[in-house]
């Protein structure tokens, strides 16, 4: 990517940090029009902005899709349609002839959702929230025996996954100190090597009941080799589940083809469904919903007889069988809304743009900042190989990070700081453009200088 | 209640089915102003209405709060505030200085919610949906042993509860045929007698791990004697949980005082939070969150260190410790909105009105219809004693119920039919008035006549 960008700049006699250069990249972006589908916050509506440093009427530099994606314009339209329906028709909204009768509200996102994760629609359900689903999936897929009872996760898994897994181990009467196998990077390295993961699976696989890793690591931004790890773990007889919170809508996924057992994800990051909105699950079609124990509820009941109320449970086939409750309409409609934007493109197109966008970010960071005074203020802990990462770059600072972050905020940059020393920067290909990336790097450069100056 | 109403009518020289009489009752209703807090659907916006039978510009007769409560006017205001915040500030909404920073969104309903169920705020959490919470509560509270492994529920429990309990029994390697104890009414009776429930507990209590009944039965409208049953079951060493879907916002509850172990409820019925919105749990303060196994997630982590990301789980105290995921903002805000209406009154005031409202309904039904041609078209299967019921009356028809229901719909009545032969009628004291009740009975009378006429 660097080569392509540098030669394009040379050809046009521009520097890669020129406004004209990012504008050129934007003009060549076949997905650029999708930005207009979103509300981009204006700097003046953000807190802690310094009007002397930035034009507060400009759009902010939003690099935080890894935490909460931006709001599609269609969302409030659809939400108000449902609010209106409730106000005007009450319970009739469940079964009425409107665009989205509530009784089926959870079905409307399935086709688009399945496309995004590379699944058959019947392998996908939208329900609950992420950690809830991690637990509900572990009920059928973590069934420890005397000899096979361990769970393999990352040493620095997202806290909620760590707590979920620990509590499941305790629930089954085991001790996490014994049953939890933690994958650590090699000394001096930030991310896990696939070969090391495979070695652990090869060595300890016979005692591992479940491998549950994240598709994209929340802290480092590492994209795991899902097909290779899945295949190796399944060959050893382990169940394999993936937490795709940071991978969905970010990386190209082929969950069905990769033969993943189950996967869970939230929808409020790259899927842009709003804070805490409804989550998704994938269960591979090779699993018959009736052959494993799982927790059951009426929403998992076969649809045509769900309301017969005879208390004889006949399960929906596929992922739909794992549903428990009637889903929240107001947590689901924003997902329907945001997936309608995904329907205007494809994950392959988005990924293609993403590689360029993040490649441009990396190149600018290296040119503009890493070489400043000959020394870097930070290292990029995300893998350098595009294949091994999503859109996010995680910058680990060797100066104090809080003052830098505060300076970024003054300039209308929305990124995300993680204790102790990391700023995560995530240009989302659905709405971020190359100018955002250029502006981010300029603001970071200025912020580093300003933070350094106030230190003295 | 009948005596009071009849003597008032006599005193005013009115018949109880006179428009002036229901208007008089409305004028004496100190909670009448609360109706204005809600959108009452207009008949013309409902489907299948016959403009020849009814003035379609009138408000409908909405008797369906047992299924989906009406929409408070404040809800769309608050929802649009949150949609706007997301559009204007993105992820900043989690921690900003607005009225409802999302990071704490689940805390805002707690005080009002606790009042409604008679609990300390720390005994209550809002999270997930009802059946999900039933499962999450059974993880700590259904821990079968060799000798104590049974679950006592109603024979006609709500299907989702039945499926939940069955699947939990199977999960623990037991057979529901052995481990499920079902409470049936006596031959020829429709509802359960407390004495019979107590007898089963006395006889089988030593083998019962969990008693889980509904506060108000969804089909019959029976209100169970929660304190008496709870006390008896706990004396026998059983855990006691209540499904309060139909009781919350309907009956006066004193969960703390009654020493209930846990309770779950949805919020879309009498709490008016909208379809599938966030549910509630109660866990008695006598239970230390750390002494039982449960499923854990980061949202149950002690708040001040939740984001330290060191993967050491320290639980919130109380019900908050059972939270798993960051809650859906758009499923929670409607609950905050609707509870703000409850804050304008109290459950005792609502119950007082409710007794009058449902008493008036019963009296009118008996006077206007049950005596028609000397024979009744239906029986009221709900207990006759006000103490033993909430606001709902369940009418079991001895004619075909579908044509009657269709006739009601033509007249702009929204009630709720349950296969095979029941119509549930639920005047909700928060927004229904005495005129609604009178109009309902007139429409039912006309509907029965019309249905009978077309039969010939
Ligand atoms: C008594 C009772 N229990 C459980 C449920 C299931 O609710 P949910 O779909 O919210 O889990 C309902 C729904 O109407 C109910 O009435
Ligand atoms: C990787 C990962 N897993 C799990 C979670 C927990 O999500 P929730 O609170 O929706 O359960 C998150 C939230 O950010 C996450 O990033």
Short mmCIF file of C-alpha atoms in Angstrom, two decimals, chain B residues 11-390:
data_model
loop_
_atom_site.label_atom_id
_atom_site.label_comp_id
_atom_site.label_asym_id
_atom_site.label_seq_id
_atom_site.Cartn_x
_atom_site.Cartn_y
_atom_site.Cartn_z
CA UNK B 11 -78.08 7.88 45.26
CA UNK B 12 -77.57 9.72 41.96
CA UNK B 13 -80.56 8.00 40.36
CA UNK B 14 -78.43 6.60 37.60
CA UNK B 15 -77.99 3.18 36.13
CA UNK B 16 -74.44 1.84 36.38
CA UNK B 17 -74.26 1.59 32.60
CA UNK B 18 -75.25 5.22 32.04
CA UNK B 19 -72.70 7.45 30.40
CA UNK B 20 -73.28 9.92 33.27
CA UNK B 21 -72.39 7.27 35.80
CA UNK B 22 -69.01 6.38 34.32
CA UNK B 23 -68.37 10.11 33.86
CA UNK B 24 -69.15 10.61 37.54
CA UNK B 25 -66.66 7.89 38.50
CA UNK B 26 -64.07 9.51 36.26
CA UNK B 27 -64.68 12.87 37.86
CA UNK B 28 -64.08 11.33 41.29
CA UNK B 29 -60.86 9.63 40.15
CA UNK B 30 -57.88 11.38 41.68
CA UNK B 31 -55.56 9.68 39.14
CA UNK B 32 -57.63 10.62 36.07
CA UNK B 33 -55.10 13.23 34.97
CA UNK B 34 -52.48 10.51 34.37
CA UNK B 35 -54.32 9.36 31.24
CA UNK B 36 -53.08 12.53 29.57
CA UNK B 37 -49.52 11.26 29.94
CA UNK B 38 -50.23 8.60 27.30
CA UNK B 39 -50.99 8.35 23.62
CA UNK B 40 -54.43 6.74 23.42
CA UNK B 41 -54.85 5.28 19.92
CA UNK B 42 -57.69 6.75 17.84
CA UNK B 43 -60.05 4.15 16.40
CA UNK B 44 -59.41 5.10 12.77
CA UNK B 45 -55.72 4.18 13.00
CA UNK B 46 -56.59 0.60 13.98
CA UNK B 47 -57.15 -2.15 11.42
CA UNK B 48 -60.49 -3.85 10.68
CA UNK B 49 -62.64 -1.06 12.05
CA UNK B 50 -66.24 -0.58 10.83
CA UNK B 51 -67.09 3.13 10.56
CA UNK B 52 -70.78 2.31 10.59
CA UNK B 53 -70.61 0.91 14.07
CA UNK B 54 -68.50 3.45 15.85
CA UNK B 55 -67.23 7.02 15.63
CA UNK B 56 -63.76 6.41 14.24
CA UNK B 57 -62.50 9.75 15.57
CA UNK B 58 -62.98 8.51 19.14
CA UNK B 59 -60.25 7.11 21.29
CA UNK B 60 -60.20 3.34 21.14
CA UNK B 61 -61.07 1.17 24.10
CA UNK B 62 -57.63 -0.16 24.95
CA UNK B 63 -57.85 -3.07 27.38
CA UNK B 64 -54.55 -4.69 26.53
CA UNK B 65 -52.04 -3.42 29.06
CA UNK B 66 -51.52 -7.05 30.06
CA UNK B 67 -49.85 -7.58 26.70
CA UNK B 68 -48.35 -4.23 25.69
CA UNK B 69 -48.86 -1.06 27.69
CA UNK B 70 -49.57 2.22 25.92
CA UNK B 71 -46.87 4.66 24.90
CA UNK B 72 -46.20 7.54 27.31
CA UNK B 73 -45.90 10.89 25.55
CA UNK B 74 -42.55 11.56 27.18
CA UNK B 75 -40.99 8.48 25.59
CA UNK B 76 -40.41 9.77 22.09
CA UNK B 77 -39.07 13.03 23.52
CA UNK B 78 -36.45 11.17 25.54
CA UNK B 79 -35.69 8.72 22.76
CA UNK B 80 -35.06 11.51 20.30
CA UNK B 81 -32.79 13.21 22.81
CA UNK B 82 -30.65 10.07 22.87
CA UNK B 83 -30.78 9.62 19.09
CA UNK B 84 -29.69 13.21 18.76
CA UNK B 85 -26.89 12.78 21.23
CA UNK B 86 -25.59 9.82 19.26
CA UNK B 87 -25.85 11.75 15.99
CA UNK B 88 -24.13 14.83 17.41
CA UNK B 89 -21.50 13.35 19.72
CA UNK B 90 -20.99 9.69 18.89
CA UNK B 91 -19.16 7.76 21.58
CA UNK B 92 -18.91 10.88 23.77
CA UNK B 93 -22.50 10.14 24.83
CA UNK B 94 -21.21 7.39 27.11
CA UNK B 95 -19.42 9.72 29.47
CA UNK B 96 -20.69 13.17 28.70
CA UNK B 97 -22.32 15.73 30.93
CA UNK B 98 -25.83 15.28 29.54
CA UNK B 99 -28.85 14.25 31.57
CA UNK B 100 -28.30 10.55 30.93
CA UNK B 101 -24.69 9.52 30.21
CA UNK B 102 -24.98 6.07 28.67
CA UNK B 103 -22.39 4.45 30.88
CA UNK B 104 -24.87 4.76 33.74
CA UNK B 105 -28.08 4.34 31.73
CA UNK B 106 -29.01 1.17 33.58
CA UNK B 107 -28.83 2.95 36.93
CA UNK B 108 -31.36 5.67 36.17
CA UNK B 109 -34.47 3.48 36.44
CA UNK B 110 -33.43 1.78 39.68
CA UNK B 111 -34.98 4.02 42.31
CA UNK B 112 -38.39 4.20 40.65
CA UNK B 113 -38.26 0.52 39.73
CA UNK B 114 -37.47 -0.44 43.32
CA UNK B 115 -40.47 1.52 44.58
CA UNK B 116 -42.79 -0.29 42.19
CA UNK B 117 -41.72 -3.73 43.43
CA UNK B 118 -41.13 -2.89 47.10
CA UNK B 119 -37.37 -3.29 47.17
CA UNK B 120 -34.21 -1.43 48.05
CA UNK B 121 -32.66 0.06 44.91
CA UNK B 122 -29.59 -2.14 45.38
CA UNK B 123 -31.82 -5.22 45.20
CA UNK B 124 -32.93 -4.31 41.68
CA UNK B 125 -31.18 -4.29 38.31
CA UNK B 126 -32.53 -3.65 34.84
CA UNK B 127 -30.96 -5.90 32.24
CA UNK B 128 -31.68 -8.18 29.31
CA UNK B 129 -35.16 -9.59 28.80
CA UNK B 130 -37.39 -11.74 30.95
CA UNK B 131 -36.61 -15.31 29.88
CA UNK B 132 -32.89 -14.53 29.72
CA UNK B 133 -33.07 -13.32 33.31
CA UNK B 134 -35.07 -16.35 34.42
CA UNK B 135 -32.14 -18.45 33.21
CA UNK B 136 -29.48 -16.20 34.70
CA UNK B 137 -31.27 -16.33 38.06
CA UNK B 138 -31.62 -20.11 37.92
CA UNK B 139 -27.86 -20.44 37.58
CA UNK B 140 -27.32 -19.39 41.23
CA UNK B 141 -30.73 -20.37 42.58
CA UNK B 142 -31.34 -23.75 40.99
CA UNK B 143 -28.46 -25.89 42.19
CA UNK B 144 -29.87 -29.40 42.40
CA UNK B 145 -28.40 -32.01 44.72
CA UNK B 146 -29.04 -35.76 44.90
CA UNK B 147 -32.02 -35.33 47.18
CA UNK B 148 -33.22 -31.82 46.42
CA UNK B 149 -33.53 -31.29 42.70
CA UNK B 150 -37.15 -30.61 41.82
CA UNK B 151 -38.77 -27.42 40.55
CA UNK B 152 -42.33 -26.52 41.44
CA UNK B 153 -44.22 -24.53 38.81
CA UNK B 154 -47.80 -24.15 37.60
CA UNK B 155 -49.10 -26.77 35.22
CA UNK B 156 -50.10 -23.95 32.89
CA UNK B 157 -47.09 -21.74 33.49
CA UNK B 158 -46.33 -19.27 30.72
CA UNK B 159 -44.69 -21.38 27.97
CA UNK B 160 -41.35 -19.59 28.15
CA UNK B 161 -41.02 -20.31 31.85
CA UNK B 162 -41.97 -23.92 31.25
CA UNK B 163 -39.32 -24.28 28.53
CA UNK B 164 -36.73 -22.49 30.64
CA UNK B 165 -37.29 -24.76 33.60
CA UNK B 166 -37.34 -27.93 31.51
CA UNK B 167 -34.10 -27.01 29.78
CA UNK B 168 -32.40 -26.20 33.08
CA UNK B 169 -33.42 -29.56 34.47
CA UNK B 170 -31.98 -31.29 31.40
CA UNK B 171 -28.85 -29.18 31.63
CA UNK B 172 -28.32 -30.61 35.09
CA UNK B 173 -28.68 -34.12 33.71
CA UNK B 174 -32.17 -34.75 35.07
CA UNK B 175 -35.49 -35.70 33.50
CA UNK B 176 -38.32 -33.16 33.65
CA UNK B 177 -40.79 -36.03 34.05
CA UNK B 178 -39.18 -36.67 37.41
CA UNK B 179 -37.94 -33.25 38.42
CA UNK B 180 -40.82 -31.00 37.39
CA UNK B 181 -43.68 -30.75 39.89
CA UNK B 182 -46.76 -29.18 38.30
CA UNK B 183 -49.52 -27.47 40.25
CA UNK B 184 -52.97 -28.16 38.82
CA UNK B 185 -56.28 -26.61 39.90
CA UNK B 186 -58.83 -28.98 41.42
CA UNK B 187 -61.19 -30.70 39.03
CA UNK B 188 -63.79 -28.23 37.85
CA UNK B 189 -61.84 -25.22 39.12
CA UNK B 190 -59.87 -22.70 37.07
CA UNK B 191 -57.37 -21.36 39.52
CA UNK B 192 -55.09 -22.71 42.21
CA UNK B 193 -55.98 -22.60 45.88
CA UNK B 194 -53.26 -21.35 48.18
CA UNK B 195 -54.02 -24.18 50.60
CA UNK B 196 -53.34 -26.71 47.85
CA UNK B 197 -50.05 -25.07 46.93
CA UNK B 198 -49.01 -25.08 50.57
CA UNK B 199 -49.89 -28.74 50.85
CA UNK B 200 -47.66 -29.68 47.94
CA UNK B 201 -44.84 -27.63 49.44
CA UNK B 202 -45.36 -29.31 52.82
CA UNK B 203 -45.41 -32.80 51.29
CA UNK B 204 -42.74 -32.51 48.62
CA UNK B 205 -40.73 -29.54 49.85
CA UNK B 206 -37.71 -31.55 50.92
CA UNK B 207 -37.05 -32.62 47.35
CA UNK B 208 -37.88 -29.22 45.83
CA UNK B 209 -34.87 -27.05 45.04
CA UNK B 210 -36.83 -24.16 43.53
CA UNK B 211 -40.37 -22.85 43.64
CA UNK B 212 -40.99 -20.58 40.68
CA UNK B 213 -44.50 -19.29 40.17
CA UNK B 214 -45.99 -16.26 38.50
CA UNK B 215 -47.17 -13.34 40.60
CA UNK B 216 -50.25 -12.88 38.45
CA UNK B 217 -51.13 -15.80 36.17
CA UNK B 218 -51.08 -14.67 32.55
CA UNK B 219 -54.11 -16.72 31.49
CA UNK B 220 -56.46 -16.65 34.46
CA UNK B 221 -55.40 -13.34 36.00
CA UNK B 222 -55.03 -14.99 39.41
CA UNK B 223 -52.85 -13.06 41.88
CA UNK B 224 -50.93 -15.52 44.04
CA UNK B 225 -50.40 -15.05 47.74
CA UNK B 226 -46.71 -14.33 47.32
CA UNK B 227 -45.78 -13.77 51.00
CA UNK B 228 -47.54 -16.87 52.29
CA UNK B 229 -46.19 -19.18 49.60
CA UNK B 230 -42.70 -17.71 49.84
CA UNK B 231 -42.62 -18.17 53.60
CA UNK B 232 -43.80 -21.76 53.46
CA UNK B 233 -41.37 -22.74 50.72
CA UNK B 234 -38.41 -21.10 52.42
CA UNK B 235 -39.30 -22.81 55.67
CA UNK B 236 -38.90 -26.06 53.76
CA UNK B 237 -35.49 -25.00 52.48
CA UNK B 238 -36.54 -24.26 48.88
CA UNK B 239 -35.34 -21.25 46.92
CA UNK B 240 -38.24 -19.09 45.78
CA UNK B 241 -38.38 -17.04 42.57
CA UNK B 242 -41.32 -15.19 41.05
CA UNK B 243 -42.12 -14.32 37.46
CA UNK B 244 -43.76 -10.94 37.89
CA UNK B 245 -44.47 -10.19 34.21
CA UNK B 246 -48.17 -9.64 34.93
CA UNK B 247 -47.82 -8.47 38.52
CA UNK B 248 -45.39 -5.59 38.23
CA UNK B 249 -47.16 -2.23 37.94
CA UNK B 250 -50.40 -4.11 38.61
CA UNK B 251 -50.33 -5.48 42.16
CA UNK B 252 -48.77 -4.00 45.27
CA UNK B 253 -45.50 -5.85 45.82
CA UNK B 254 -43.24 -5.91 48.86
CA UNK B 255 -40.48 -8.17 47.62
CA UNK B 256 -37.98 -7.20 50.27
CA UNK B 257 -40.37 -7.57 53.17
CA UNK B 258 -41.74 -10.84 51.81
CA UNK B 259 -38.24 -12.23 51.76
CA UNK B 260 -38.49 -13.39 48.16
CA UNK B 261 -35.15 -14.83 46.95
CA UNK B 262 -35.35 -13.51 43.43
CA UNK B 263 -37.87 -12.20 40.94
CA UNK B 264 -37.88 -11.38 37.23
CA UNK B 265 -40.21 -9.27 35.16
CA UNK B 266 -40.58 -7.70 31.78
CA UNK B 267 -41.43 -4.03 31.49
CA UNK B 268 -43.57 -3.87 28.37
CA UNK B 269 -46.91 -4.73 29.98
CA UNK B 270 -48.13 -2.58 32.87
CA UNK B 271 -44.82 -0.71 32.97
CA UNK B 272 -45.36 0.66 29.45
CA UNK B 273 -41.75 0.55 28.29
CA UNK B 274 -42.43 -0.59 24.72
CA UNK B 275 -42.11 -3.90 22.86
CA UNK B 276 -39.39 -6.13 24.28
CA UNK B 277 -37.71 -3.32 26.23
CA UNK B 278 -35.34 -3.99 29.07
CA UNK B 279 -36.39 -6.31 31.88
CA UNK B 280 -35.85 -6.24 35.64
CA UNK B 281 -34.56 -8.52 38.36
CA UNK B 282 -34.79 -8.51 42.12
CA UNK B 283 -32.34 -10.38 44.33
CA UNK B 284 -32.91 -10.15 48.07
CA UNK B 285 -30.24 -8.28 50.01
CA UNK B 286 -29.79 -11.33 52.23
CA UNK B 287 -27.95 -13.02 49.36
CA UNK B 288 -24.29 -12.14 49.00
CA UNK B 289 -23.56 -11.98 45.28
CA UNK B 290 -20.24 -13.77 45.86
CA UNK B 291 -21.41 -16.87 47.67
CA UNK B 292 -23.19 -18.57 44.80
CA UNK B 293 -22.03 -19.47 41.34
CA UNK B 294 -23.49 -17.30 38.64
CA UNK B 295 -22.55 -16.24 35.17
CA UNK B 296 -20.36 -13.14 35.18
CA UNK B 297 -19.63 -10.28 32.79
CA UNK B 298 -17.88 -6.94 32.87
CA UNK B 299 -21.04 -4.95 33.57
CA UNK B 300 -21.34 -6.75 36.89
CA UNK B 301 -17.86 -5.57 37.83
CA UNK B 302 -17.45 -3.04 40.62
CA UNK B 303 -17.95 0.27 38.86
CA UNK B 304 -14.95 2.35 39.83
CA UNK B 305 -12.53 -0.30 38.50
CA UNK B 306 -14.68 -1.75 35.70
CA UNK B 307 -12.51 -0.20 33.02
CA UNK B 308 -9.14 -1.06 34.53
CA UNK B 309 -9.05 -4.03 32.16
CA UNK B 310 -6.86 -6.15 34.42
CA UNK B 311 -9.19 -9.14 34.18
CA UNK B 312 -9.63 -9.50 37.92
CA UNK B 313 -13.32 -9.76 38.64
CA UNK B 314 -14.56 -7.82 41.64
CA UNK B 315 -18.34 -7.96 41.75
CA UNK B 316 -20.75 -5.13 42.27
CA UNK B 317 -22.75 -5.74 45.41
CA UNK B 318 -26.43 -6.57 45.12
CA UNK B 319 -28.44 -7.12 41.99
CA UNK B 320 -26.01 -4.99 39.97
CA UNK B 321 -23.48 -7.81 40.24
CA UNK B 322 -25.59 -10.00 37.95
CA UNK B 323 -25.34 -7.64 35.00
CA UNK B 324 -23.34 -9.00 32.09
CA UNK B 325 -23.34 -6.53 29.20
CA UNK B 326 -23.63 -2.81 28.73
CA UNK B 327 -27.39 -2.40 28.34
CA UNK B 328 -29.17 -1.19 25.23
CA UNK B 329 -29.75 2.55 25.60
CA UNK B 330 -32.78 2.44 23.33
CA UNK B 331 -34.32 -0.41 25.31
CA UNK B 332 -33.65 1.34 28.62
CA UNK B 333 -34.64 4.96 27.96
CA UNK B 334 -38.31 4.04 27.36
CA UNK B 335 -38.33 2.42 30.80
CA UNK B 336 -36.84 5.55 32.36
CA UNK B 337 -39.54 7.51 30.54
CA UNK B 338 -42.42 5.32 31.61
CA UNK B 339 -41.28 5.05 35.22
CA UNK B 340 -41.32 8.84 35.38
CA UNK B 341 -45.12 8.51 35.06
CA UNK B 342 -45.21 5.97 37.90
CA UNK B 343 -43.31 8.50 39.97
CA UNK B 344 -46.37 10.75 39.83
CA UNK B 345 -48.36 8.28 41.90
CA UNK B 346 -47.77 5.13 43.96
CA UNK B 347 -48.66 1.48 43.62
CA UNK B 348 -51.07 1.82 46.55
CA UNK B 349 -53.01 4.59 44.84
CA UNK B 350 -52.98 2.69 41.56
CA UNK B 351 -54.18 -0.47 43.25
CA UNK B 352 -56.98 1.43 44.95
CA UNK B 353 -58.19 2.74 41.61
CA UNK B 354 -57.64 -0.65 40.02
CA UNK B 355 -59.95 -2.37 42.49
CA UNK B 356 -62.68 0.11 41.57
CA UNK B 357 -62.05 -0.12 37.87
CA UNK B 358 -62.03 -3.90 37.70
CA UNK B 359 -64.87 -4.09 40.22
CA UNK B 360 -66.91 -1.86 37.92
CA UNK B 361 -66.00 -4.06 34.96
CA UNK B 362 -67.09 -7.20 36.76
CA UNK B 363 -70.33 -5.64 37.96
CA UNK B 364 -71.24 -4.39 34.49
CA UNK B 365 -70.38 -7.72 32.89
CA UNK B 366 -72.61 -9.52 35.36
CA UNK B 367 -75.48 -7.05 35.03
CA UNK B 368 -75.32 -6.44 31.29
CA UNK B 369 -74.31 -9.76 29.83
CA UNK B 370 -74.19 -12.65 32.19
CA UNK B 371 -77.91 -12.29 32.84
CA UNK B 372 -78.77 -11.82 29.17
CA UNK B 373 -81.50 -14.37 28.26
CA UNK B 374 -80.93 -15.77 31.71
CA UNK B 375 -77.74 -17.53 30.50
CA UNK B 376 -74.16 -16.39 30.26
CA UNK B 377 -72.12 -16.42 27.06
CA UNK B 378 -69.02 -16.67 29.18
CA UNK B 379 -67.69 -17.31 32.64
CA UNK B 380 -65.16 -15.14 34.39
CA UNK B 381 -62.36 -17.56 35.23
CA UNK B 382 -60.46 -14.95 37.23
CA UNK B 383 -61.00 -15.24 40.99
CA UNK B 384 -63.99 -13.25 42.25
CA UNK B 385 -62.16 -12.06 45.35
CA UNK B 386 -60.34 -8.80 44.52
CA UNK B 387 -57.46 -9.83 46.80
CA UNK B 388 -56.80 -12.78 44.50
CA UNK B 389 -56.53 -10.91 41.23
CA UNK B 390 -54.91 -7.94 39.54
#
